[in-house]
XYZ file of C-alpha atoms in Angstrom:
462
model
C 0.085 0.167 -0.167
C 1.382 3.357 -0.697
C 0.221 6.231 1.369
C -1.718 9.097 -0.440
C 0.114 11.665 -2.050
C 3.428 10.416 -1.261
C 5.090 9.717 -4.614
C 5.866 12.516 -7.075
C 8.151 12.849 -10.264
C 11.933 13.036 -8.957
C 12.717 16.772 -8.672
C 15.958 16.405 -9.790
C 14.908 16.002 -13.372
C 14.239 19.918 -13.690
C 17.997 20.664 -13.198
C 19.722 18.189 -15.650
C 21.491 19.974 -18.326
C 22.106 23.052 -16.455
C 26.261 22.792 -16.804
C 26.493 26.167 -15.619
C 24.391 26.021 -12.619
C 26.185 22.646 -11.514
C 29.625 24.752 -11.683
C 28.259 27.821 -9.815
C 26.433 26.358 -6.804
C 29.290 24.580 -5.088
C 30.700 28.025 -4.948
C 27.556 29.659 -3.740
C 27.250 26.957 -1.238
C 30.662 27.744 0.190
C 30.134 31.396 -0.019
C 26.729 30.595 2.218
C 28.702 28.449 4.668
C 31.211 31.186 5.269
C 28.467 33.944 5.788
C 26.643 31.499 7.937
C 29.802 31.067 10.067
C 30.480 34.680 10.084
C 26.685 35.003 11.690
C 27.334 32.561 14.213
C 30.610 34.537 15.522
C 28.344 37.683 15.434
C 25.739 35.933 17.524
C 28.117 34.442 20.136
C 27.931 35.633 23.774
C 31.093 36.010 26.007
C 31.082 34.344 29.443
C 33.905 36.234 31.297
C 36.829 34.233 31.947
C 35.188 30.759 30.401
C 36.636 28.997 33.575
C 34.949 28.042 36.806
C 31.307 27.538 37.441
C 29.840 30.885 37.047
C 28.506 30.315 33.547
C 27.008 33.466 32.263
C 27.870 35.406 35.068
C 30.706 37.118 34.134
C 31.324 40.399 32.550
C 29.810 40.599 28.969
C 27.746 37.435 29.773
C 24.228 37.726 27.683
C 25.860 40.625 25.407
C 26.297 39.882 21.538
C 29.791 41.087 21.616
C 31.192 38.281 19.499
C 34.672 37.095 19.673
C 37.001 39.874 19.996
C 40.705 39.730 18.620
C 42.749 37.776 20.899
C 39.934 37.653 23.661
C 40.628 34.906 26.142
C 36.770 34.693 27.326
C 34.934 31.768 27.142
C 31.937 31.984 24.258
C 28.392 30.272 24.040
C 25.450 30.723 22.369
C 21.636 30.745 22.981
C 18.986 28.973 20.681
C 18.070 32.302 19.059
C 20.017 35.592 19.185
C 17.042 37.151 21.172
C 17.053 34.332 23.906
C 18.551 34.951 27.277
C 19.188 31.342 28.434
C 22.559 30.068 27.297
C 22.293 26.666 25.539
C 25.331 24.361 25.867
C 24.029 21.130 24.492
C 24.494 19.425 21.009
C 20.838 19.758 19.707
C 20.345 23.312 19.716
C 23.178 25.039 21.572
C 27.069 25.364 21.901
C 28.204 21.772 21.647
C 26.682 21.524 18.263
C 27.976 24.848 17.106
C 31.675 23.691 17.759
C 31.779 21.164 15.041
C 30.461 23.684 12.660
C 33.261 25.848 13.759
C 35.791 23.064 13.238
C 34.288 22.360 9.854
C 34.754 26.160 8.806
C 38.457 26.167 10.149
C 39.209 22.840 8.169
C 37.511 23.997 4.948
C 38.853 27.468 4.809
C 41.887 27.246 6.758
C 40.551 30.098 8.984
C 42.037 29.823 12.491
C 39.346 32.373 13.758
C 37.002 29.505 13.664
C 39.189 27.053 15.359
C 39.858 30.006 17.997
C 35.855 30.204 18.621
C 35.582 26.621 18.914
C 38.451 26.570 21.674
C 36.797 29.413 23.681
C 33.474 27.563 23.345
C 34.868 24.464 24.660
C 36.091 26.605 27.646
C 32.671 27.561 28.537
C 31.218 23.735 27.966
C 34.374 22.535 30.381
C 32.745 24.986 33.151
C 29.420 23.537 32.596
C 30.297 19.765 32.921
C 30.442 20.030 36.707
C 26.855 21.568 36.849
C 24.865 20.185 33.743
C 22.347 17.764 34.917
C 20.942 15.803 31.731
C 23.370 12.960 30.551
C 21.988 12.424 27.045
C 23.553 12.746 23.635
C 21.620 15.756 22.268
C 20.475 17.542 25.452
C 23.116 16.466 27.847
C 26.928 15.550 29.098
C 27.402 12.749 26.351
C 27.169 15.378 23.671
C 29.014 17.742 25.121
C 31.789 15.136 25.557
C 31.518 14.593 21.906
C 32.245 18.405 21.382
C 35.141 18.501 23.859
C 36.865 15.383 22.195
C 36.263 16.993 18.825
C 38.394 20.153 20.094
C 40.860 17.669 21.609
C 41.472 15.928 18.265
C 41.199 18.624 15.666
C 43.121 21.306 18.159
C 45.270 19.253 20.312
C 43.767 20.919 23.334
C 44.457 18.405 26.181
C 42.239 20.560 28.649
C 38.717 19.844 26.278
C 39.968 16.048 26.067
C 40.153 15.702 29.827
C 36.964 17.469 30.308
C 35.184 15.138 27.846
C 36.421 12.049 30.039
C 35.288 13.987 33.000
C 31.486 14.266 31.330
C 31.235 10.834 30.827
C 32.488 9.773 34.154
C 29.454 11.917 35.428
C 27.219 10.100 32.816
C 28.306 6.612 34.202
C 27.774 7.709 37.759
C 24.306 8.653 36.933
C 23.251 5.133 35.428
C 20.362 3.239 37.419
C 21.237 0.034 35.944
C 18.542 0.353 33.298
C 18.279 3.833 32.067
C 19.323 7.746 32.592
C 15.638 8.938 32.696
C 12.207 8.834 31.083
C 13.573 8.800 27.564
C 15.004 5.560 26.251
C 16.034 6.471 22.849
C 18.782 8.177 20.537
C 18.013 11.864 21.283
C 17.481 11.745 25.000
C 18.432 8.021 26.244
C 20.609 5.376 26.075
C 21.167 4.799 22.573
C 22.370 8.266 22.226
C 24.553 7.928 25.169
C 26.151 4.808 23.584
C 26.778 6.250 20.382
C 28.347 9.293 22.206
C 30.637 7.038 24.122
C 31.649 5.331 21.209
C 32.483 8.585 19.595
C 34.602 9.762 22.655
C 36.326 6.170 22.534
C 34.536 4.927 25.828
C 33.381 1.538 24.275
C 32.787 0.294 27.956
C 30.467 3.081 28.465
C 28.859 2.223 25.246
C 28.105 -1.344 26.018
C 26.638 -0.495 29.815
C 24.317 1.983 27.937
C 22.570 -0.665 25.373
C 22.623 -3.847 27.410
C 19.557 -2.724 29.079
C 17.692 -3.164 25.590
C 18.319 -7.058 25.767
C 15.796 -7.451 28.471
C 13.527 -4.708 27.831
C 12.635 -5.613 23.855
C 8.999 -6.188 23.471
C 8.308 -8.848 20.738
C 6.043 -7.973 17.478
C 4.871 -9.570 14.863
C 7.976 -8.352 12.652
C 10.624 -8.526 15.242
C 11.038 -6.303 18.707
C 10.469 -2.579 19.466
C 10.751 -0.747 22.975
C 9.105 1.461 24.967
C 10.660 4.509 24.278
C 9.219 7.270 26.724
C 8.197 5.864 30.342
C 4.286 5.601 30.618
C 3.808 6.521 26.578
C 1.660 3.947 24.794
C 2.988 4.891 21.303
C 5.876 2.928 19.885
C 8.170 5.096 17.753
C 9.828 4.029 14.462
C 12.543 6.055 13.311
C 15.883 7.071 14.362
C 15.489 10.203 16.528
C 13.095 8.780 19.115
C 12.342 5.266 17.926
C 13.026 1.622 17.193
C 15.670 2.651 14.279
C 17.960 5.027 16.769
C 18.036 2.072 19.211
C 19.073 -0.544 16.357
C 21.642 2.359 15.265
C 23.487 2.096 18.587
C 22.939 -1.551 19.016
C 24.769 -2.243 15.642
C 27.669 0.445 16.104
C 28.171 -1.101 19.714
C 27.814 -4.550 18.678
C 30.444 -4.128 15.924
C 32.608 -2.001 18.252
C 32.549 -4.452 21.381
C 32.353 -7.625 19.191
C 29.181 -8.725 20.699
C 26.866 -10.498 18.120
C 24.101 -10.755 20.531
C 23.850 -6.776 20.330
C 23.803 -6.937 16.487
C 21.385 -9.834 16.323
C 18.979 -7.646 18.471
C 19.501 -4.649 16.045
C 18.335 -6.905 13.230
C 15.377 -7.904 15.255
C 14.553 -4.277 15.726
C 15.016 -3.229 12.095
C 13.011 -6.011 11.034
C 10.033 -4.820 12.778
C 10.269 -1.278 11.252
C 10.822 -2.949 7.675
C 7.479 -5.092 8.685
C 5.761 -1.582 8.785
C 6.401 -0.171 5.190
C 3.611 1.000 3.786
C 5.207 1.984 0.178
C 5.534 -0.203 -2.767
C 8.289 -2.408 -3.630
C 10.503 0.695 -4.967
C 9.917 2.780 -1.860
C 10.190 2.927 1.905
C 7.687 4.893 4.327
C 6.766 3.740 7.667
C 4.409 5.930 9.998
C 5.783 8.281 12.803
C 4.696 5.825 15.437
C 1.712 3.481 16.636
C -0.452 4.165 17.957
C -0.135 7.548 16.658
C 1.392 9.988 19.073
C -0.324 13.102 19.191
C -2.375 12.846 16.158
C -3.954 16.372 16.351
C -0.635 17.954 16.036
C 1.713 15.353 14.162
C 1.479 14.018 10.937
C 1.533 10.146 10.191
C 4.437 10.331 7.710
C 7.529 12.574 7.629
C 10.399 12.457 5.295
C 13.468 13.948 6.810
C 15.877 12.756 9.424
C 14.053 12.624 12.480
C 11.000 10.506 11.558
C 11.195 9.791 7.956
C 13.316 7.751 5.250
C 16.190 10.173 5.158
C 16.949 9.078 8.825
C 15.995 5.441 8.412
C 18.660 5.207 5.361
C 21.416 6.141 7.758
C 20.425 3.194 9.994
C 20.042 0.901 7.176
C 23.327 1.941 5.655
C 25.113 1.161 9.174
C 23.572 -2.195 9.188
C 24.493 -2.924 5.339
C 28.314 -2.189 6.430
C 28.073 -4.018 10.056
C 26.677 -7.402 8.355
C 27.978 -6.949 4.743
C 24.632 -8.085 3.576
C 23.219 -5.968 0.609
C 19.593 -6.083 1.526
C 19.889 -3.577 3.883
C 21.847 -1.299 1.411
C 18.634 -1.807 -0.866
C 16.722 -0.769 2.097
C 18.630 2.313 1.870
C 17.876 2.811 -1.716
C 14.379 2.544 -1.274
C 14.350 5.195 1.301
C 16.114 7.330 -1.223
C 13.512 6.406 -3.934
C 10.783 7.685 -1.409
C 12.458 10.736 -0.322
C 13.182 11.841 -3.999
C 9.847 11.239 -4.941
C 8.136 13.065 -2.309
C 8.117 16.532 -3.482
C 10.447 17.914 -1.030
C 11.960 20.570 -0.618
C 8.893 22.217 -2.325
C 6.538 23.637 -0.146
C 3.616 21.772 -1.409
C 1.251 22.929 1.535
C 1.296 24.528 4.880
C 3.358 22.135 7.149
C 5.072 20.335 4.477
C 8.814 21.105 3.984
C 8.677 24.339 6.299
C 12.178 23.707 7.525
C 15.838 24.051 6.364
C 17.451 22.421 9.217
C 19.549 19.430 9.846
C 17.171 17.542 12.183
C 13.582 18.272 10.426
C 14.497 19.671 7.251
C 16.292 20.052 4.155
C 20.013 20.059 5.401
C 19.147 16.309 6.925
C 18.468 15.310 3.244
C 21.316 16.755 1.762
C 23.462 14.916 4.502
C 22.334 11.693 2.933
C 22.698 12.882 -0.463
C 26.094 13.502 -0.299
C 26.540 10.439 1.433
C 25.251 8.869 -1.498
C 27.421 10.763 -3.959
C 30.231 9.070 -2.176
C 29.002 5.725 -2.025
C 26.541 5.111 -4.869
C 27.376 7.908 -7.184
C 23.624 8.802 -7.604
C 22.980 11.779 -4.907
C 24.404 14.692 -6.633
C 21.641 15.967 -8.896
C 19.188 15.911 -5.911
C 21.726 17.347 -3.621
C 21.892 20.524 -6.155
C 17.903 20.655 -6.077
C 18.448 21.023 -1.973
C 21.288 23.285 -1.998
C 19.676 25.730 -4.605
C 16.766 25.605 -2.334
C 18.558 26.295 0.989
C 20.102 29.125 -0.823
C 16.741 30.775 -1.969
C 15.668 30.581 1.718
C 18.688 32.139 3.135
C 18.831 35.915 4.584
C 21.937 37.482 3.711
C 23.162 40.848 4.839
C 26.251 42.366 6.396
C 25.879 40.348 9.407
C 26.094 37.172 7.495
C 23.467 34.272 6.256
C 20.917 32.589 8.440
C 17.746 30.832 7.828
C 14.087 31.141 9.182
C 11.846 28.246 9.346
C 7.989 28.289 9.235
C 5.400 27.132 11.831
C 2.204 27.537 9.823
C 0.214 27.257 13.121
C 1.227 30.299 14.699
C 1.141 33.937 13.762
C 3.865 35.208 12.976
C 4.610 32.022 10.848
C 8.243 33.048 9.980
C 10.179 31.846 12.952
C 13.436 33.510 14.093
C 16.696 32.154 12.683
C 18.516 29.689 14.991
C 21.867 29.273 16.000
C 22.303 25.450 16.391
C 22.554 22.096 14.716
C 19.191 20.975 14.526
C 17.299 23.765 13.433
C 19.742 26.583 12.242
C 23.089 27.360 11.195
C 25.602 24.973 12.636
C 23.839 22.195 11.039
C 22.991 23.769 7.527
C 26.711 24.919 7.003
C 28.328 21.963 7.638
C 26.421 20.149 4.675
C 26.806 23.111 2.462
C 30.517 22.985 2.908
C 30.617 19.243 2.420
C 28.846 20.003 -0.679
C 30.980 22.582 -1.955
C 33.919 20.255 -1.619
C 32.088 17.244 -3.300
C 30.974 19.366 -6.148
C 34.573 20.495 -6.722
C 36.283 16.999 -6.287
C 37.562 17.821 -2.971
C 37.515 15.629 0.241
C 33.963 14.538 1.279
C 34.603 13.628 4.890
C 33.528 16.242 7.679
C 36.148 17.451 9.986
C 34.085 15.906 12.826
C 32.117 12.755 12.079
C 28.750 13.005 13.740
C 27.630 10.069 16.145
C 24.691 8.823 14.324
C 25.661 9.234 10.745
C 28.009 6.475 9.333
C 31.191 7.917 7.407
C 30.649 7.574 3.849
C 33.191 5.162 1.994
C 33.277 4.848 -1.587
C 32.933 1.268 -3.243
C 36.103 -0.414 -3.971
C 37.811 0.986 -7.215
C 36.259 4.557 -7.014
C 37.597 7.617 -5.508
């Protein structure tokens, strides 16, 4: 059964034969990436010395001063420039901005971005002792990922030591089963496991995923889990659902040589595959069953968080771990559905109102560029996505940024955001990577993302 209205002619067809655009678009993406970085620097807030526990209380805290030349103060960002609450996490805050700054440093060879990343690390180091959440996207595990990246890219030992301290605190908070109500990738065990792997702590990663062995619920197609305590809905996708848990089980199982974890990953993925409502060419699974908050959440999505753009990332990983082409074929089917969905056009209010990495165009661009490396088939659609991102950008003397749309509120055009999920940090990483791929340069990120498998060209290709 194909969900009504989910298949369209592939958008990329409309751009074929536009050689001039193909040559110009990587340059435009690169320029936008640079301008997006500049806007982030202007949006930064200084935090006094950047050391100690008084986050946001030092001179200059809460002011949009940006990093001054040679300044030794720490840097921090809020979710949006008008916010007063300092944000340290990977999802919407400072930890998620650090990889974007490191991407800019490596791509442009501009040490200003590395200096800003280092100063942001100083602020996060101070926050480690106080931060209450443990998760990958909202807590210490994600902060550890950012600190470890600064240590690896810039050789900063203090950041590496702070990353280790953060994971010590995460381990201390474990109750034997979980860290809180959430039990998935964004806010729970699966994400903590992937963050621990990214930092090199395989022991913590195993500790985090082991409870899934005893909490799995058998289904007709495999297994799934209660991902939020007390919530009847069972979620299926990477951000909050079964495939996020599958992703962690497969990654940790490979790293720790634990076949039982990989076997459970297959059982979880099989449950999701059994729920496919597209035809034999595509792949489309509902948001959740029973549907969570049906009055405000659509049944089908297409992005990274709850759709085939994210499902494909887990299927890519399973194909690599198991060396089984059937999983790669499922990633191909996800790609078919994405490219025939109508995105990135705004087909109706609520459909494709977001340019960001979590729920929008940048998340699809990440997959398109992965496929351009691995399958040699994603670049045409990547150009469509980049052209759309460029068309939605606001660019002025302050830099570039993006406003998403929420059609259910007035005004519907939202304030631009800074972070990875919905803002500049997530978008610019993908723009700069596309610029390199489009001009025959290195497709690797400066910092690999914990839940996005590194793209590897097939044997004999480069």
